[in-house]
Short mmCIF file of C-alpha atoms in Angstrom, two decimals:
data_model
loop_
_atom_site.label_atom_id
_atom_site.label_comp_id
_atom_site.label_asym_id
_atom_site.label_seq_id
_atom_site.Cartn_x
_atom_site.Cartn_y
_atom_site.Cartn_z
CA UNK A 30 -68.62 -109.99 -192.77
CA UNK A 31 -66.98 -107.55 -190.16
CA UNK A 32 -63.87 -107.52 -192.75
CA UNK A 33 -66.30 -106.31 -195.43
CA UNK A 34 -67.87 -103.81 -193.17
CA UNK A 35 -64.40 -102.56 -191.65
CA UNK A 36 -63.31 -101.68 -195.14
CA UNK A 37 -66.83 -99.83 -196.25
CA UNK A 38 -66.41 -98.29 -193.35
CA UNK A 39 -62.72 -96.97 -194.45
CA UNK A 40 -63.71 -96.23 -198.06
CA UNK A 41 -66.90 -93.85 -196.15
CA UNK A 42 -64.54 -92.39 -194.26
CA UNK A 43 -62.32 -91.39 -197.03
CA UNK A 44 -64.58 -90.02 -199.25
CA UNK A 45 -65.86 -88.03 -196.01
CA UNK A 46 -62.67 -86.77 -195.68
CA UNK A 47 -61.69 -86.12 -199.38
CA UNK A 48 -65.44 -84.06 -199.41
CA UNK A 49 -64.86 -82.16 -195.58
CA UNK A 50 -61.31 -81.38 -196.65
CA UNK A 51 -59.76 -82.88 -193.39
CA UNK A 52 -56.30 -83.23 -193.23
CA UNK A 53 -54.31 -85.34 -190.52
CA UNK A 54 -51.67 -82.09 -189.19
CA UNK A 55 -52.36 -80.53 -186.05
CA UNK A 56 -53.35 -77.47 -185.77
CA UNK A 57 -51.95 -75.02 -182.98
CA UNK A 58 -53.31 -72.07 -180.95
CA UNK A 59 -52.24 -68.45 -180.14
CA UNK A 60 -51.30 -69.58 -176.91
CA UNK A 61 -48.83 -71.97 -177.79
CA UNK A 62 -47.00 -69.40 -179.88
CA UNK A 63 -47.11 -67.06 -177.51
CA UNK A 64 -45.38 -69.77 -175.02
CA UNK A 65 -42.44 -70.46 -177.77
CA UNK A 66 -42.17 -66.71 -178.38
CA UNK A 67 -41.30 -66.06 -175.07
CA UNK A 68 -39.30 -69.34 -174.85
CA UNK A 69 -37.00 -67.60 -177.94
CA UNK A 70 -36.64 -64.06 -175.79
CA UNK A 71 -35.30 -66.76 -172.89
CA UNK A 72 -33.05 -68.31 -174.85
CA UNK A 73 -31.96 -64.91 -176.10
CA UNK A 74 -30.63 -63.69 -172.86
CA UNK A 75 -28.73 -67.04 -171.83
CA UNK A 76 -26.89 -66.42 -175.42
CA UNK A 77 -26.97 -70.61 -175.97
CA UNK A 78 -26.60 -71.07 -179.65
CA UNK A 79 -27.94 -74.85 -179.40
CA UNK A 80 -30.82 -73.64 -177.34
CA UNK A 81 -31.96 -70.85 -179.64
CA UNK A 82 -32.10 -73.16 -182.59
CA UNK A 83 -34.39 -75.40 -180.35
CA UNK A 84 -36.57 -72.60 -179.54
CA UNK A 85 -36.64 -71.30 -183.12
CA UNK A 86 -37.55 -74.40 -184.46
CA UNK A 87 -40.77 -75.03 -181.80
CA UNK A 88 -41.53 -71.64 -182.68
CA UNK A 89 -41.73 -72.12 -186.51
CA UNK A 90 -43.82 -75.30 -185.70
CA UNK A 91 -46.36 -73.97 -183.98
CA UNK A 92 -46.72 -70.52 -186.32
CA UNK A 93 -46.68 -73.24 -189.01
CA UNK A 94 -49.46 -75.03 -187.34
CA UNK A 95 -51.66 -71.61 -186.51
CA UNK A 96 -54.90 -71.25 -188.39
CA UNK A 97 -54.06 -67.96 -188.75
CA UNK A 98 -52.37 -67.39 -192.05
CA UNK A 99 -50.08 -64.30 -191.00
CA UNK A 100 -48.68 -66.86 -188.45
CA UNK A 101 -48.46 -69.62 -191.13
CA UNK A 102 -46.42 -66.97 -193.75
CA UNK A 103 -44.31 -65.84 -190.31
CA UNK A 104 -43.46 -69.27 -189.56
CA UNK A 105 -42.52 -69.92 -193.38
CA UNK A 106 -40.18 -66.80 -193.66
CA UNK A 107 -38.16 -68.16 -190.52
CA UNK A 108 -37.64 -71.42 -192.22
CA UNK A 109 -37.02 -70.47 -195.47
CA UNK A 110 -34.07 -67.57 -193.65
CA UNK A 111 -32.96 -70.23 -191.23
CA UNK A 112 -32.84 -73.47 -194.21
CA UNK A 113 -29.73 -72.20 -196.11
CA UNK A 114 -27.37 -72.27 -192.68
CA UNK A 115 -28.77 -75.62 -191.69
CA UNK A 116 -25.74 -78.17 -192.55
CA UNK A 117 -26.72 -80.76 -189.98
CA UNK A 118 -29.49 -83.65 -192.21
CA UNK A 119 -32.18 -84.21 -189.24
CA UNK A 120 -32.34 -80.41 -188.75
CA UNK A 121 -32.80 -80.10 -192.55
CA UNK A 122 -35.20 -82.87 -192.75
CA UNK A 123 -37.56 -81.32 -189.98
CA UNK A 124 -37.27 -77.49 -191.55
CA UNK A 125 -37.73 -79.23 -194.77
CA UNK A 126 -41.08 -80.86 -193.29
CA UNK A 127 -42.22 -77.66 -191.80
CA UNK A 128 -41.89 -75.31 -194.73
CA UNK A 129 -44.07 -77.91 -196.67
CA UNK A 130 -46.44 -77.71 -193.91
CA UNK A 131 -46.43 -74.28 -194.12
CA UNK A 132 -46.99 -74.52 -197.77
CA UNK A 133 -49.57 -76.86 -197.42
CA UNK A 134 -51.66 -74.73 -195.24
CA UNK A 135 -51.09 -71.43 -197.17
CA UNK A 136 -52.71 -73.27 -200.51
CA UNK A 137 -49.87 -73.95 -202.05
CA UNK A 138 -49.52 -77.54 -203.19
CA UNK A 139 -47.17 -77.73 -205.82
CA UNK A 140 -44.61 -76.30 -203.69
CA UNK A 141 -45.62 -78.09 -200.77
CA UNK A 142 -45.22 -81.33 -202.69
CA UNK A 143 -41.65 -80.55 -203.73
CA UNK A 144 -40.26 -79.51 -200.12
CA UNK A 145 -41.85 -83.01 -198.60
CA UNK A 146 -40.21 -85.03 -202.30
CA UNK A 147 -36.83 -83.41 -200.55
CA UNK A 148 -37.34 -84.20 -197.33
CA UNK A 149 -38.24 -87.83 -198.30
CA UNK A 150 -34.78 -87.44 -200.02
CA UNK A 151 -33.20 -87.42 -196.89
CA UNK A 152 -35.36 -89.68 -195.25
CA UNK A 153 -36.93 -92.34 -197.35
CA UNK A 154 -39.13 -93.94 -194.75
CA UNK A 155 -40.33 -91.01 -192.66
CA UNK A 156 -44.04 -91.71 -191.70
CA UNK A 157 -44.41 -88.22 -191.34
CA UNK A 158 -43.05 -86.93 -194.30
CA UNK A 159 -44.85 -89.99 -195.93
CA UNK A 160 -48.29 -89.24 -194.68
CA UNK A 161 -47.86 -85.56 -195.36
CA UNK A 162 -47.13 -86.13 -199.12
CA UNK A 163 -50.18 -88.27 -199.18
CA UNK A 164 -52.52 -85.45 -198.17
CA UNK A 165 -50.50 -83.31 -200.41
CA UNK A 166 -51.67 -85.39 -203.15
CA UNK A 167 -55.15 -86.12 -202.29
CA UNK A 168 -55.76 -82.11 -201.81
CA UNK A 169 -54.19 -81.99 -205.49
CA UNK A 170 -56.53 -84.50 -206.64
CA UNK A 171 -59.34 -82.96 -204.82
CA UNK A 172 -59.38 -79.85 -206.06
CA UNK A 173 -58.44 -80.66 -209.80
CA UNK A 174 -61.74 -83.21 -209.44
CA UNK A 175 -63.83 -79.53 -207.67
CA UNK A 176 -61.73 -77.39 -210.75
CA UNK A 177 -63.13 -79.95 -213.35
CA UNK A 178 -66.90 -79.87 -212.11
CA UNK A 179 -66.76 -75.96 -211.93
CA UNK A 180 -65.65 -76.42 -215.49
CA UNK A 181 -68.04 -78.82 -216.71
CA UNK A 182 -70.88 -76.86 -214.97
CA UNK A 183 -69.96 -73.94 -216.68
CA UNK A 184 -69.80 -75.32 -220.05
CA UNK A 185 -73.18 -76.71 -219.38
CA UNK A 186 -74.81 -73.26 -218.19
CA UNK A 187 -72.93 -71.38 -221.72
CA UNK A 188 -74.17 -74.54 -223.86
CA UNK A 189 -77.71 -74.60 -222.63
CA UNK A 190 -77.52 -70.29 -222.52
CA UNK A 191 -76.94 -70.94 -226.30
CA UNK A 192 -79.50 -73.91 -226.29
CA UNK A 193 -81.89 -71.25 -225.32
CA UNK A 194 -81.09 -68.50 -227.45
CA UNK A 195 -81.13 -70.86 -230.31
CA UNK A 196 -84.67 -71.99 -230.22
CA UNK A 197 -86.15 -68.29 -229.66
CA UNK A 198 -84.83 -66.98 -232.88
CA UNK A 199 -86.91 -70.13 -234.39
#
């Protein structure tokens, strides 16, 4: 019995979540930006190479993270400048993983999807990566499921508009 209600309890919770929209990535605030921005002017004057790449990448993580879409498109652009240099396969991986969470939270799916397929490329068995490409595809679903009931109410409203004008001409 507490097997039974464990999993109703799961399958509540995911519908919940596929209704609310939830999604399992953290989200980050201005302040923590603001912290790895000045963490990158640091690193700047101590000319450290290594060190600036750290910093960049916490920065592009947290303006990745930001629910502030000029943040999210910032953190993006860094990525997408800093990706073609990047010869080393974690630090690929994990600017792989972050563009697709950028992606992800700048509504774009499809393109989401594809970065997180190439990371999982790298690293077959990444939770992370894993987990990430499952909300990808449950948002997908989601709003193709939202896409087809706008659809279907719409062809109800024009059908029954029709209906309507039908049966006052008799």
């Amino acid at each position: 019995m507490a097997k039974l209600e464990a999993k109703l309890g799961m399958i509540f919770d995911s519908v919940g979540n596929f209704f609310s929209g939830k999604d399992h990535l953290p989200w980050c605030d201005r302040d923590i930006i603001a912290g790895c921005e000045r963490e990158v002017a640091e690193a700047e004057k101590q000319s450290s190479d290594e060190l600036m790449k750290e910093c960049l990448l916490r920065l592009s993580w947290a303006l990745v993270h930001s629910k502030r879409p000029e943040d999210v498109q910032r953190g993006i652009a860094m990525l997408e400048a800093s990706l073609p240099g990047t010869s080393d396969l974690i630090q690929q991986r994990e600017k792989l993983y972050l563009l697709a969470v950028g992606y992800y939270r700048s509504g774009d799916y499809s393109r989401s999807r594809d970065l997180v397929d190439r990371c999982l490329m790298i690293a077959p068995d990444w939770r992370q990566a894993v987990t990430l490409k499952k909300t990808i595809e449950e948002r997908i679903t989601k709003d193709g499921v939202i896409g087809m009931g706008i659809a279907a109410t719409a062809v109800g409203l024009i059908a029954g508009g029709i209906a309507a004008a039908v049966s006052r001409r008799k």
